[in-house]
XYZ file of N, CA and C in Angstrom:
537
model
N -5.475 68.484 18.417
C -4.689 67.336 18.030
C -4.001 67.625 16.716
N -2.725 67.337 16.690
C -2.023 67.569 15.445
C -2.035 66.299 14.598
N -1.529 66.435 13.385
C -1.532 65.334 12.404
C -0.718 64.143 12.897
N 0.366 64.401 13.606
C 1.235 63.310 14.116
C 0.471 62.459 15.114
N -0.285 63.041 15.988
C -1.039 62.292 16.984
C -2.182 61.490 16.308
N -2.825 62.116 15.331
C -3.887 61.420 14.583
C -3.334 60.187 13.864
N -2.165 60.330 13.305
C -1.533 59.224 12.600
C -1.181 58.072 13.549
N -0.652 58.427 14.756
C -0.326 57.385 15.742
C -1.589 56.680 16.201
N -2.705 57.378 16.424
C -3.952 56.743 16.846
C -4.477 55.792 15.747
N -4.360 56.255 14.516
C -4.844 55.438 13.394
C -3.979 54.165 13.284
N -2.657 54.307 13.417
C -1.749 53.147 13.386
C -2.041 52.202 14.534
N -2.316 52.713 15.718
C -2.604 51.877 16.888
C -3.909 51.124 16.680
N -4.941 51.764 16.104
C -6.216 51.112 15.854
C -6.009 49.965 14.844
N -5.244 50.211 13.800
C -4.989 49.198 12.787
C -4.262 47.976 13.417
N -3.260 48.257 14.232
C -2.514 47.168 14.905
C -3.414 46.353 15.831
N -4.301 47.021 16.543
C -5.249 46.312 17.417
C -6.190 45.440 16.611
N -6.696 45.945 15.503
C -7.580 45.153 14.625
C -6.851 43.963 14.073
N -5.618 44.111 13.634
C -4.838 42.985 13.118
C -4.604 41.945 14.203
N -4.263 42.373 15.401
C -4.063 41.433 16.511
C -5.340 40.684 16.867
N -6.500 41.357 16.834
C -7.766 40.679 17.094
C -8.038 39.633 16.031
N -7.805 39.965 14.761
C -8.008 39.018 13.684
C -7.122 37.791 13.826
N -5.851 38.004 14.148
C -4.919 36.890 14.360
C -5.350 36.003 15.542
N -5.802 36.613 16.594
C -6.283 35.871 17.772
C -7.502 35.036 17.420
N -8.475 35.633 16.691
C -9.690 34.886 16.304
C -9.325 33.737 15.367
N -8.375 33.961 14.429
C -7.977 32.892 13.527
C -7.305 31.767 14.292
N -6.471 32.078 15.247
C -5.794 31.047 16.080
C -6.803 30.240 16.869
N -7.813 30.887 17.429
C -8.870 30.181 18.167
C -9.649 29.284 17.220
N -9.954 29.769 16.049
C -10.682 28.957 15.066
C -9.909 27.683 14.664
N -8.624 27.860 14.374
C -7.798 26.711 14.014
C -7.696 25.714 15.175
N -7.543 26.187 16.355
C -7.460 25.329 17.559
C -8.728 24.523 17.737
N -9.881 25.154 17.579
C -11.180 24.433 17.674
C -11.278 23.369 16.601
N -10.876 23.714 15.374
C -10.929 22.724 14.285
C -10.028 21.516 14.605
N -8.804 21.780 15.071
C -7.869 20.688 15.329
C -8.405 19.787 16.441
N -8.976 20.380 17.477
C -9.453 19.591 18.607
C -10.752 18.817 18.323
N -11.655 19.341 17.513
C -12.991 18.765 17.397
C -13.375 18.262 16.017
N -12.832 18.785 14.960
C -13.353 18.502 13.621
C -12.368 17.788 12.704
N -11.144 17.663 13.049
C -10.154 17.022 12.207
C -10.374 15.503 12.247
N -10.175 14.855 11.101
C -10.314 13.399 11.010
C -9.278 12.711 11.879
N -9.633 11.482 12.327
C -8.706 10.704 13.083
C -7.493 10.393 12.205
N -6.277 10.410 12.774
C -5.099 10.081 11.979
C -5.118 8.601 11.596
N -4.492 8.309 10.479
C -4.389 6.900 10.067
C -3.364 6.188 10.971
N -3.472 4.888 10.999
C -2.573 4.119 11.812
C -1.231 4.039 11.105
N -0.177 4.296 11.848
C 1.153 4.253 11.271
C 1.675 2.826 11.187
N 2.464 2.565 10.222
C 3.096 1.237 10.046
C 4.222 1.102 11.074
N 4.239 -0.016 11.830
C 5.302 -0.168 12.817
C 6.656 -0.385 12.115
N 7.720 0.122 12.754
C 9.073 -0.019 12.195
C 9.590 -1.444 12.331
N 9.054 -2.204 13.308
C 9.441 -3.594 13.520
C 8.179 -4.424 13.499
N 8.306 -5.649 13.018
C 7.142 -6.548 12.925
C 6.525 -6.778 14.289
N 5.192 -6.797 14.360
C 4.547 -7.154 15.652
C 5.009 -8.525 16.114
N 5.131 -8.695 17.397
C 5.554 -9.991 17.944
C 4.461 -11.057 17.765
N 3.238 -10.605 17.835
C 2.168 -11.599 17.786
C 1.886 -12.021 16.342
N 1.787 -13.312 16.160
C 1.413 -13.870 14.875
C -0.102 -13.660 14.735
N -0.562 -13.427 13.499
C -1.979 -13.186 13.267
C -2.754 -14.424 13.746
N -3.719 -14.160 14.659
C -4.494 -15.268 15.248
C -5.485 -15.891 14.275
N -5.868 -15.177 13.233
C -6.794 -15.711 12.199
C -6.068 -16.418 11.058
N -4.721 -16.493 11.122
C -3.951 -17.122 10.046
C -4.200 -18.621 10.058
N -4.313 -19.143 8.827
C -4.453 -20.579 8.638
C -3.405 -21.022 7.632
N -2.873 -22.241 7.800
C -1.834 -22.755 6.860
C -2.415 -22.901 5.475
N -1.602 -22.647 4.477
C -1.963 -22.864 3.074
C -1.710 -24.329 2.774
N -2.755 -25.019 2.333
C -2.634 -26.459 2.001
C -1.885 -26.594 0.674
N -1.118 -27.686 0.557
C -0.426 -28.045 -0.688
C 0.431 -26.942 -1.220
N 1.097 -26.190 -0.337
C 1.959 -25.096 -0.759
C 3.358 -25.586 -0.989
N 3.952 -25.211 -2.091
C 5.320 -25.585 -2.429
C 6.253 -24.954 -1.384
N 7.162 -25.702 -0.807
C 7.996 -25.185 0.286
C 9.314 -24.535 -0.192
N 9.513 -24.460 -1.536
C 10.775 -23.841 -2.008
C 10.687 -22.321 -1.832
N 11.827 -21.708 -1.601
C 11.909 -20.257 -1.437
C 12.344 -19.579 -2.720
N 11.923 -18.343 -2.928
C 12.351 -17.553 -4.059
C 13.795 -17.099 -3.812
N 14.546 -16.897 -4.897
C 15.904 -16.356 -4.760
C 15.782 -14.890 -4.405
N 16.603 -14.454 -3.466
C 16.606 -13.037 -3.092
C 18.066 -12.584 -2.931
N 18.334 -11.318 -3.256
C 19.693 -10.820 -3.141
C 20.106 -10.740 -1.680
N 21.405 -10.756 -1.462
C 21.923 -10.666 -0.086
C 21.442 -9.369 0.552
N 20.858 -9.498 1.745
C 20.323 -8.350 2.446
C 18.988 -7.893 1.964
N 18.408 -8.586 0.986
C 17.099 -8.209 0.449
C 16.057 -9.276 0.739
N 14.965 -9.211 0.044
C 13.915 -10.190 0.239
C 13.157 -10.391 -1.032
N 12.298 -11.399 -1.023
C 11.433 -11.704 -2.154
C 10.050 -12.132 -1.633
N 9.028 -11.697 -2.315
C 7.687 -12.075 -1.842
C 6.854 -12.546 -3.005
N 5.932 -13.403 -2.668
C 4.917 -13.858 -3.596
C 3.597 -13.722 -2.873
N 2.623 -13.086 -3.515
C 1.341 -12.821 -2.839
C 0.205 -13.457 -3.626
N -0.783 -13.933 -2.919
C -2.024 -14.430 -3.500
C -3.141 -13.723 -2.778
N -4.099 -13.090 -3.530
C -5.124 -12.338 -2.900
C -6.346 -12.236 -3.795
N -7.462 -11.811 -3.192
C -8.673 -11.512 -3.935
C -8.885 -9.991 -3.856
N -9.345 -9.375 -4.947
C -9.547 -7.956 -4.972
C -10.909 -7.525 -4.425
N -11.621 -8.459 -3.769
C -12.930 -8.126 -3.204
C -12.900 -8.410 -1.723
N -13.410 -7.461 -0.969
C -13.493 -7.565 0.480
C -14.939 -7.264 0.898
N -15.457 -8.061 1.819
C -16.811 -7.798 2.354
C -16.673 -7.553 3.862
N -17.181 -6.418 4.317
C -17.170 -6.098 5.727
C -18.598 -6.186 6.279
N -18.756 -6.954 7.365
C -20.036 -7.101 8.046
C -19.979 -6.251 9.298
N -20.754 -5.143 9.323
C -20.719 -4.257 10.465
C -21.308 -4.908 11.737
N -22.223 -5.864 11.561
C -22.855 -6.462 12.718
C -21.890 -7.291 13.576
N -20.920 -7.953 12.949
C -19.920 -8.707 13.717
C -18.538 -8.077 13.676
N -18.405 -6.919 13.021
C -17.170 -6.136 12.978
C -16.002 -6.970 12.394
N -16.297 -7.736 11.320
C -15.297 -8.556 10.696
C -15.322 -8.358 9.198
N -14.186 -8.619 8.557
C -14.060 -8.540 7.113
C -13.744 -9.919 6.570
N -14.434 -10.267 5.478
C -14.147 -11.519 4.743
C -13.257 -11.125 3.545
N -12.098 -11.787 3.435
C -11.173 -11.477 2.375
C -10.330 -12.715 2.163
N -9.441 -12.644 1.191
C -8.497 -13.729 0.958
C -7.139 -13.107 0.689
N -6.190 -13.366 1.546
C -4.849 -12.857 1.368
C -3.876 -13.879 1.894
N -2.906 -14.285 1.031
C -1.987 -15.359 1.421
C -0.540 -14.890 1.212
N 0.329 -15.381 2.082
C 1.768 -15.181 1.993
C 2.362 -16.559 1.771
N 2.486 -16.974 0.476
C 2.954 -18.351 0.157
C 4.370 -18.618 0.715
N 4.677 -19.894 0.812
C 5.950 -20.313 1.368
C 7.134 -19.831 0.548
N 6.954 -19.492 -0.732
C 8.035 -18.999 -1.562
C 8.614 -17.666 -0.986
N 7.773 -16.906 -0.267
C 8.203 -15.608 0.245
C 9.311 -15.738 1.283
N 10.168 -14.736 1.346
C 11.239 -14.720 2.355
C 10.959 -13.645 3.415
N 9.794 -13.044 3.355
C 9.469 -11.922 4.253
C 8.154 -12.230 4.985
N 8.046 -11.747 6.247
C 6.772 -11.718 6.946
C 6.017 -10.501 6.458
N 4.705 -10.490 6.578
C 3.935 -9.311 6.142
C 2.952 -8.929 7.213
N 2.538 -7.652 7.166
C 1.394 -7.121 7.912
C 0.479 -6.538 6.850
N -0.781 -6.891 6.919
C -1.773 -6.413 5.904
C -2.642 -5.357 6.534
N -2.813 -4.238 5.815
C -3.749 -3.177 6.213
C -4.797 -3.038 5.135
N -6.031 -2.741 5.516
C -7.069 -2.353 4.566
C -7.350 -0.871 4.835
N -7.179 -0.058 3.788
C -7.313 1.385 3.906
C -8.532 1.813 3.050
N -9.452 2.577 3.668
C -10.569 3.156 2.960
C -10.544 4.650 3.232
N -10.547 5.446 2.204
C -10.515 6.930 2.310
C -9.444 7.394 3.281
N -8.221 6.920 3.087
C -7.038 7.294 3.860
C -7.129 6.921 5.351
N -8.028 6.027 5.696
C -8.156 5.558 7.058
C -7.934 4.034 7.112
N -7.046 3.563 7.959
C -6.797 2.140 8.148
C -7.989 1.608 8.954
N -8.730 0.665 8.381
C -9.857 0.056 9.082
C -9.539 -1.377 9.550
N -8.515 -1.986 8.992
C -8.089 -3.340 9.390
C -6.567 -3.366 9.391
N -6.002 -4.011 10.412
C -4.550 -4.269 10.404
C -4.346 -5.652 10.988
N -3.689 -6.501 10.238
C -3.447 -7.874 10.707
C -2.227 -7.876 11.656
N -2.058 -8.988 12.310
C -0.789 -9.243 12.991
C 0.207 -9.731 11.985
N 1.315 -10.295 12.413
C 2.337 -10.777 11.521
C 1.843 -12.042 10.792
N 1.971 -12.027 9.485
C 1.576 -13.186 8.662
C 2.850 -13.770 8.063
N 3.225 -14.935 8.552
C 4.459 -15.585 8.102
C 4.201 -16.318 6.809
N 5.306 -16.614 6.068
C 5.125 -17.427 4.845
C 4.408 -18.758 5.142
N 3.652 -19.206 4.145
C 2.879 -20.441 4.191
C 1.579 -20.286 5.006
N 1.143 -19.025 5.205
C -0.112 -18.770 5.927
C -0.966 -17.795 5.149
N -2.275 -17.864 5.432
C -3.240 -16.970 4.782
C -4.277 -16.530 5.782
N -5.017 -15.490 5.430
C -6.162 -15.061 6.241
C -7.376 -14.942 5.347
N -8.515 -15.309 5.939
C -9.811 -15.154 5.204
C -10.765 -14.269 6.004
N -10.475 -14.048 7.253
C -11.298 -13.173 8.096
C -10.389 -12.359 9.009
N -10.667 -11.060 9.106
C -9.931 -10.192 10.021
C -10.905 -9.271 10.735
N -10.541 -8.856 11.928
C -11.406 -7.966 12.744
C -11.162 -6.490 12.341
N -12.230 -5.705 12.332
C -12.090 -4.258 12.166
C -11.351 -3.673 13.372
N -10.591 -2.620 13.118
C -9.935 -1.915 14.224
C -11.058 -1.247 15.073
N -10.746 -1.013 16.316
C -11.718 -0.459 17.243
C -12.333 0.855 16.744
N -13.639 0.961 16.818
C -14.408 2.161 16.447
C -14.451 2.470 14.937
N -13.800 1.672 14.089
C -13.843 2.000 12.672
C -15.192 1.636 12.049
N -15.963 0.779 12.694
C -17.299 0.445 12.183
C -18.186 1.681 12.158
N -17.897 2.628 13.038
C -18.662 3.905 13.073
C -18.379 4.822 11.918
N -17.294 4.564 11.206
C -16.917 5.378 10.037
C -17.548 4.889 8.726
N -18.127 3.674 8.785
C -18.619 3.030 7.535
C -20.149 2.898 7.601
N -20.777 2.990 6.430
C -22.189 2.686 6.268
C -22.295 1.675 5.118
N -23.476 1.064 5.053
C -23.698 0.067 3.981
C -23.417 0.689 2.625
N -22.802 -0.143 1.757
C -22.531 0.320 0.406
C -21.176 -0.126 -0.108
N -20.808 0.362 -1.245
C -19.543 0.002 -1.883
C -18.483 1.069 -1.716
N -17.281 0.696 -1.505
C -16.139 1.616 -1.330
C -14.986 1.161 -2.204
N -14.189 2.111 -2.633
C -12.896 1.805 -3.260
C -11.864 1.841 -2.104
N -11.112 0.780 -1.963
C -10.122 0.707 -0.922
C -8.818 0.243 -1.455
N -7.898 -0.071 -0.538
C -6.624 -0.629 -0.977
C -6.039 -1.471 0.148
N -5.407 -2.579 -0.246
C -4.571 -3.317 0.683
C -3.237 -2.616 0.683
N -2.695 -2.385 1.870
C -1.320 -1.911 2.020
C -0.582 -3.057 2.663
N 0.411 -3.568 1.942
C 1.177 -4.707 2.422
C 2.531 -4.203 2.906
N 2.827 -4.437 4.184
C 4.037 -4.039 4.818
C 4.925 -5.299 4.964
N 6.194 -5.188 4.570
C 7.102 -6.320 4.606
C 8.116 -6.200 5.728
N 8.429 -7.351 6.361
C 9.378 -7.356 7.454
C 10.353 -8.509 7.325
N 11.616 -8.266 7.677
C 12.667 -9.252 7.642
C 12.337 -10.301 8.682
N 12.394 -11.584 8.299
C 12.009 -12.652 9.233
C 12.962 -12.791 10.412
N 14.267 -12.507 10.225
C 15.213 -12.681 11.319
C 15.198 -11.448 12.248
N 15.337 -10.240 11.685
C 15.519 -9.065 12.521
C 14.170 -8.412 12.856
N 13.148 -8.682 12.090
C 11.850 -8.041 12.287
C 11.822 -6.615 11.755
N 12.892 -6.172 11.140
C 12.988 -4.795 10.630
C 12.129 -4.616 9.398
N 11.481 -3.441 9.296
C 10.575 -3.116 8.181
C 11.407 -2.931 6.914
N 10.890 -3.465 5.810
C 11.521 -3.269 4.501
C 11.262 -1.839 4.011
N 12.054 -1.425 3.056
C 11.971 -0.058 2.515
C 10.743 0.119 1.605
N 10.180 -0.963 1.109
C 9.070 -0.863 0.160
C 7.792 -1.435 0.753
N 6.667 -0.935 0.316
C 5.341 -1.452 0.620
C 4.650 -1.692 -0.700
N 3.574 -2.433 -0.642
C 2.756 -2.647 -1.851
C 1.357 -2.138 -1.560
N 0.784 -1.430 -2.519
C -0.612 -0.998 -2.454
C -1.385 -1.662 -3.573
N -2.498 -2.331 -3.198
C -3.288 -3.088 -4.165
C -4.713 -2.553 -4.082
N -5.265 -1.998 -5.187
C -6.646 -1.530 -5.154
C -7.609 -2.692 -4.990
N -8.623 -2.484 -4.122
C -9.654 -3.489 -3.865
C -11.009 -2.833 -3.806
N -12.051 -3.656 -4.067
C -13.433 -3.202 -3.926
C -13.908 -3.708 -2.581
N -14.571 -2.842 -1.819
C -15.030 -3.185 -0.489
C -16.558 -3.015 -0.473
N -17.221 -4.093 -0.065
C -18.696 -4.077 0.089
C -19.022 -4.163 1.579
N -19.716 -3.151 2.088
C -20.057 -3.071 3.509
C -21.533 -3.439 3.687
N -21.780 -4.398 4.579
C -23.186 -4.793 4.901
C -23.388 -4.593 6.408
N -24.682 -4.490 6.764
C -25.015 -4.269 8.176
C -25.403 -5.549 8.859
């Protein structure tokens, strides 16, 4: 065997080893994606949900005047509590979040814990509030008793067109989970 043939065999062996490593890496990534990756967070809808939040209750003694808003824009006024309690036994959260009548936008409220949406309301129109919301399906399995740092993500929607506004609001909240 001459040097040229030895060099070709060596190059062939190196290429085969590289291809085996690439194949094993691809298999490993595929297994991770299919079985070990966290569930994706719930995406915000581009248009307001048609259903009004079933847990919404009217705000008593709310001023019916609207805030001034620029043409084509909106204005919101929010009332909320920075504390949320989740009861895993009944899969519900106790909270206080209101969309006063001054607002010119409908809202959808999400509660996010560790980059996962665990609660999403239906459409909350001005002059309504929620004090209890249901956990999203199977999210109770992601939580254990204890305290969490979370955030309300408030999504705004035009009342006439239902189109999503360009801005959202994120409000830090403390979440206490009980069994």
